[in-house]
């Protein structure tokens, strides 16, 4: 079946513009995560959804960042008034159930990410 | 807060040989999970191996094994019989028991020389 799908694959935007990044998780996966990977760095947690609720949004770096999830499926990460330091790869992941990152039987599935470049 | 450190930004190994990637972490918790993820150029993160902190036995998955030293807070990855397809970025990650997020190290770029 299809994996986690993210769009666009690449996005170039001008400083100050708003951008929306989309994540289509695997069908039936209730948990959804957003991570950010800056150049040469590891992944930085942004937000976690269980269904349409976000019990943990502690990683969002500023109020310019927001995310929503509708229908327990698609999620959109929005960055308002983009800055150059927002340039990074934004990765989405989903799992059948929470805590499944620890399970081989229900592992965390990652998408291929969106590379955002703010000029 | 927990931190994960990978002290080797880059490593290289000859094909068919063995290589060990290092990872240390800092935590005051006793129950947690540790992971190694592989990231090829496609950017997709792939789970390689995982370890539960309460298990003393080191995890093994085919050519991949770990050396988990809980007291030393060390979690190294050994890749045996290295193959060209093993070339990628490798990330060590930590997850607290009951938490959802993973805490990642900075990564190690592994090159396989033919």
CSV table of C-alpha atoms in Angstrom, one decimal:
chain,number,residue,atom,x,y,z
A,1,UNK,CA,0.0,0.0,0.0
A,2,UNK,CA,1.0,3.7,-0.2
A,3,UNK,CA,3.4,5.1,2.4
A,4,UNK,CA,3.3,8.5,4.0
A,5,UNK,CA,3.0,11.1,1.3
A,6,UNK,CA,4.3,14.7,1.7
A,7,UNK,CA,3.8,17.6,-0.7
A,8,UNK,CA,5.4,19.5,-2.1
A,9,UNK,CA,8.7,17.7,-2.3
A,10,UNK,CA,10.5,21.0,-2.5
A,11,UNK,CA,9.3,24.5,-1.8
A,12,UNK,CA,11.2,27.8,-2.4
A,13,UNK,CA,9.6,30.9,-0.9
A,14,UNK,CA,10.5,34.5,-0.3
A,15,UNK,CA,11.1,35.7,3.2
A,16,UNK,CA,7.9,36.9,4.8
A,17,UNK,CA,5.6,34.7,2.8
A,18,UNK,CA,3.3,32.0,4.3
A,19,UNK,CA,3.8,28.4,3.3
A,20,UNK,CA,1.7,25.2,3.8
A,21,UNK,CA,3.2,21.8,4.0
A,22,UNK,CA,1.0,18.7,3.6
A,23,UNK,CA,1.2,15.2,5.0
A,24,UNK,CA,-1.0,12.3,4.0
A,25,UNK,CA,-0.4,9.5,6.5
A,26,UNK,CA,-0.9,5.8,5.9
A,27,UNK,CA,-4.6,5.0,6.0
A,28,UNK,CA,-5.7,3.9,9.5
A,29,UNK,CA,-2.7,5.4,11.3
A,30,UNK,CA,-4.0,7.4,14.2
A,31,UNK,CA,-0.8,9.0,15.3
A,32,UNK,CA,1.0,11.6,13.3
A,33,UNK,CA,4.2,13.5,13.9
A,34,UNK,CA,6.0,16.4,12.4
A,35,UNK,CA,9.8,16.8,12.7
A,36,UNK,CA,12.2,19.4,11.3
A,37,UNK,CA,15.7,18.6,10.0
A,38,UNK,CA,18.0,21.5,9.6
A,39,UNK,CA,21.1,21.2,7.4
A,40,UNK,CA,23.6,18.8,8.9
A,41,UNK,CA,21.4,18.3,12.0
A,42,UNK,CA,19.3,15.6,13.5
A,43,UNK,CA,15.6,15.7,13.6
A,44,UNK,CA,13.8,18.1,15.9
A,45,UNK,CA,10.3,17.2,17.1
A,46,UNK,CA,7.6,19.8,16.3
A,47,UNK,CA,4.2,18.4,17.1
A,48,UNK,CA,2.3,15.1,17.7
A,49,UNK,CA,-1.3,14.4,16.7
A,50,UNK,CA,-3.5,11.6,18.1
A,51,UNK,CA,-6.5,11.7,15.8
A,52,UNK,CA,-7.3,15.3,15.3
A,53,UNK,CA,-6.0,16.5,18.6
A,54,UNK,CA,-2.5,17.6,19.3
A,55,UNK,CA,-1.6,16.5,22.9
A,56,UNK,CA,2.0,17.6,22.4
A,57,UNK,CA,2.9,20.7,20.4
A,58,UNK,CA,5.9,21.6,22.6
A,59,UNK,CA,8.3,21.6,19.7
A,60,UNK,CA,6.8,24.3,17.6
A,61,UNK,CA,9.5,27.0,17.6
A,62,UNK,CA,7.3,30.1,17.6
A,63,UNK,CA,3.7,31.3,17.1
A,64,UNK,CA,4.5,31.5,13.4
A,65,UNK,CA,4.2,27.8,13.3
A,66,UNK,CA,0.9,26.0,13.4
A,67,UNK,CA,-0.5,22.6,12.4
A,68,UNK,CA,-3.9,21.0,12.1
A,69,UNK,CA,-5.2,17.6,11.2
A,70,UNK,CA,-8.6,16.9,9.8
A,71,UNK,CA,-10.7,13.8,9.6
A,72,UNK,CA,-8.0,11.9,11.5
A,73,UNK,CA,-6.0,11.9,8.3
A,74,UNK,CA,-4.3,14.7,6.4
A,75,UNK,CA,-2.2,17.2,8.3
A,76,UNK,CA,-1.1,20.6,7.3
A,77,UNK,CA,1.9,22.5,8.8
A,78,UNK,CA,1.7,26.2,8.2
A,79,UNK,CA,4.6,28.6,8.6
A,80,UNK,CA,3.6,32.3,8.6
A,81,UNK,CA,5.9,35.1,7.7
A,82,UNK,CA,8.8,32.7,6.8
A,83,UNK,CA,12.3,33.5,7.9
A,84,UNK,CA,15.6,32.2,6.5
A,85,UNK,CA,16.1,30.1,9.6
A,86,UNK,CA,13.0,28.2,8.7
A,87,UNK,CA,14.9,26.6,5.8
A,88,UNK,CA,15.0,22.9,6.5
A,89,UNK,CA,13.5,19.5,5.6
A,90,UNK,CA,10.2,19.0,7.2
A,91,UNK,CA,9.4,15.3,7.8
A,92,UNK,CA,6.1,13.8,8.7
A,93,UNK,CA,5.6,10.3,10.2
A,94,UNK,CA,2.7,8.2,11.2
A,95,UNK,CA,2.0,5.1,13.1
A,96,UNK,CA,-1.0,2.8,13.7
A,97,UNK,CA,-1.0,3.7,17.4
A,98,UNK,CA,0.8,5.9,19.8
A,99,UNK,CA,4.1,4.8,21.1
A,100,UNK,CA,4.5,2.6,18.1
A,101,UNK,CA,8.0,4.0,17.5
A,102,UNK,CA,9.1,1.4,19.9
A,103,UNK,CA,7.4,-1.5,18.1
A,104,UNK,CA,8.6,-3.4,15.1
A,105,UNK,CA,5.1,-4.6,14.7
A,106,UNK,CA,3.7,-1.1,14.3
A,107,UNK,CA,6.7,1.0,13.4
A,108,UNK,CA,6.9,4.7,12.7
A,109,UNK,CA,6.6,5.3,9.0
A,110,UNK,CA,8.3,8.5,7.7
A,111,UNK,CA,7.6,10.4,4.5
A,112,UNK,CA,10.3,11.7,2.2
A,113,UNK,CA,9.9,15.2,3.6
A,114,UNK,CA,9.5,18.7,2.1
A,115,UNK,CA,12.6,20.7,1.6
A,116,UNK,CA,11.8,24.3,2.4
A,117,UNK,CA,14.1,27.0,1.2
A,118,UNK,CA,13.4,30.6,2.3
A,119,UNK,CA,15.3,33.2,0.2
B,1,UNK,CA,15.7,17.2,29.1
B,2,UNK,CA,17.2,14.2,27.4
B,3,UNK,CA,20.0,14.7,24.9
B,4,UNK,CA,21.6,12.3,22.4
B,5,UNK,CA,25.1,12.7,21.1
B,6,UNK,CA,26.8,11.2,18.1
B,7,UNK,CA,30.4,12.1,18.2
B,8,UNK,CA,31.3,10.9,14.7
B,9,UNK,CA,30.0,13.2,11.9
B,10,UNK,CA,31.5,10.9,9.3
B,11,UNK,CA,32.7,7.3,9.1
B,12,UNK,CA,33.9,5.1,6.2
B,13,UNK,CA,34.4,1.4,5.9
B,14,UNK,CA,35.5,-1.0,3.2
B,15,UNK,CA,32.8,-3.2,1.7
B,16,UNK,CA,32.4,-6.5,3.6
B,17,UNK,CA,34.1,-5.1,6.7
B,18,UNK,CA,32.6,-4.2,10.1
B,19,UNK,CA,32.0,-0.7,11.4
B,20,UNK,CA,30.7,0.6,14.7
B,21,UNK,CA,28.8,3.9,15.1
B,22,UNK,CA,28.8,5.5,18.5
B,23,UNK,CA,26.0,7.1,20.4
B,24,UNK,CA,25.7,8.4,24.0
B,25,UNK,CA,22.7,9.9,25.7
B,26,UNK,CA,21.9,11.7,28.8
B,27,UNK,CA,18.8,10.9,30.9
B,28,UNK,CA,17.7,10.5,34.5
B,29,UNK,CA,15.0,8.0,33.6
B,30,UNK,CA,15.2,4.3,34.0
B,31,UNK,CA,12.6,3.2,31.4
B,32,UNK,CA,13.1,4.3,27.8
B,33,UNK,CA,13.7,3.1,24.3
B,34,UNK,CA,16.7,3.6,22.0
B,35,UNK,CA,16.7,3.4,18.2
B,36,UNK,CA,19.0,3.5,15.2
B,37,UNK,CA,17.5,5.0,12.1
B,38,UNK,CA,19.0,5.1,8.6
B,39,UNK,CA,18.3,8.0,6.2
B,40,UNK,CA,19.3,7.4,2.6
B,41,UNK,CA,19.4,10.2,0.0
B,42,UNK,CA,15.6,9.8,-0.4
B,43,UNK,CA,15.3,11.4,3.0
B,44,UNK,CA,13.0,8.7,4.3
B,45,UNK,CA,13.9,7.6,7.8
B,46,UNK,CA,14.1,3.8,8.1
B,47,UNK,CA,14.1,2.0,11.5
B,48,UNK,CA,17.2,-0.2,11.7
B,49,UNK,CA,17.1,-1.6,15.2
B,50,UNK,CA,15.6,-0.8,18.6
B,51,UNK,CA,16.4,-1.6,22.2
B,52,UNK,CA,14.3,-1.5,25.4
B,53,UNK,CA,16.3,-0.2,28.3
B,54,UNK,CA,14.9,-2.8,30.6
B,55,UNK,CA,16.4,-5.6,28.5
B,56,UNK,CA,20.0,-6.5,29.2
B,57,UNK,CA,20.4,-8.5,26.0
B,58,UNK,CA,21.7,-6.6,23.1
B,59,UNK,CA,19.3,-6.3,20.1
B,60,UNK,CA,20.3,-7.9,16.8
B,61,UNK,CA,18.7,-7.7,13.4
B,62,UNK,CA,20.6,-9.7,10.8
B,63,UNK,CA,23.9,-7.8,10.1
B,64,UNK,CA,23.0,-5.0,12.6
B,65,UNK,CA,23.6,-5.3,16.3
B,66,UNK,CA,23.9,-2.9,19.2
B,67,UNK,CA,26.1,-2.7,22.3
B,68,UNK,CA,23.9,-1.2,24.9
B,69,UNK,CA,25.7,-0.1,28.1
B,70,UNK,CA,23.0,1.3,30.4
B,71,UNK,CA,25.3,2.5,33.2
B,72,UNK,CA,27.5,4.2,30.7
B,73,UNK,CA,24.5,5.5,28.7
B,74,UNK,CA,26.0,4.2,25.5
B,75,UNK,CA,24.3,2.7,22.6
B,76,UNK,CA,26.6,1.8,19.6
B,77,UNK,CA,25.6,0.2,16.4
B,78,UNK,CA,27.7,-2.4,14.7
B,79,UNK,CA,27.2,-3.2,11.0
B,80,UNK,CA,28.8,-6.5,9.9
B,81,UNK,CA,29.7,-7.4,6.4
B,82,UNK,CA,29.0,-3.8,5.2
B,83,UNK,CA,27.3,-3.5,1.9
B,84,UNK,CA,27.1,-0.6,-0.6
B,85,UNK,CA,23.4,-0.2,0.3
B,86,UNK,CA,24.3,0.6,3.9
B,87,UNK,CA,25.7,4.0,2.8
B,88,UNK,CA,23.4,6.6,4.5
B,89,UNK,CA,23.1,9.0,7.4
B,90,UNK,CA,22.5,7.1,10.6
B,91,UNK,CA,20.7,8.6,13.5
B,92,UNK,CA,20.5,7.5,17.1
B,93,UNK,CA,17.3,8.3,18.9
B,94,UNK,CA,15.8,8.1,22.4
B,95,UNK,CA,12.2,7.9,23.5
B,96,UNK,CA,11.0,8.1,27.1
B,97,UNK,CA,8.5,5.5,28.4
B,98,UNK,CA,5.1,7.0,27.9
B,99,UNK,CA,6.3,9.8,25.7
B,100,UNK,CA,5.6,10.2,22.0
B,101,UNK,CA,8.5,12.2,20.6
B,102,UNK,CA,11.8,10.9,19.6
B,103,UNK,CA,15.0,12.8,20.6
B,104,UNK,CA,17.6,12.4,17.8
B,105,UNK,CA,21.4,12.8,17.7
B,106,UNK,CA,23.1,14.8,15.0
B,107,UNK,CA,23.8,11.8,12.8
B,108,UNK,CA,26.8,10.0,11.3
B,109,UNK,CA,27.3,9.9,7.6
B,110,UNK,CA,28.5,6.4,6.6
B,111,UNK,CA,30.4,5.8,3.4
B,112,UNK,CA,31.0,2.3,2.1
B,113,UNK,CA,34.1,2.0,-0.1
B,114,UNK,CA,34.0,-0.7,-2.8
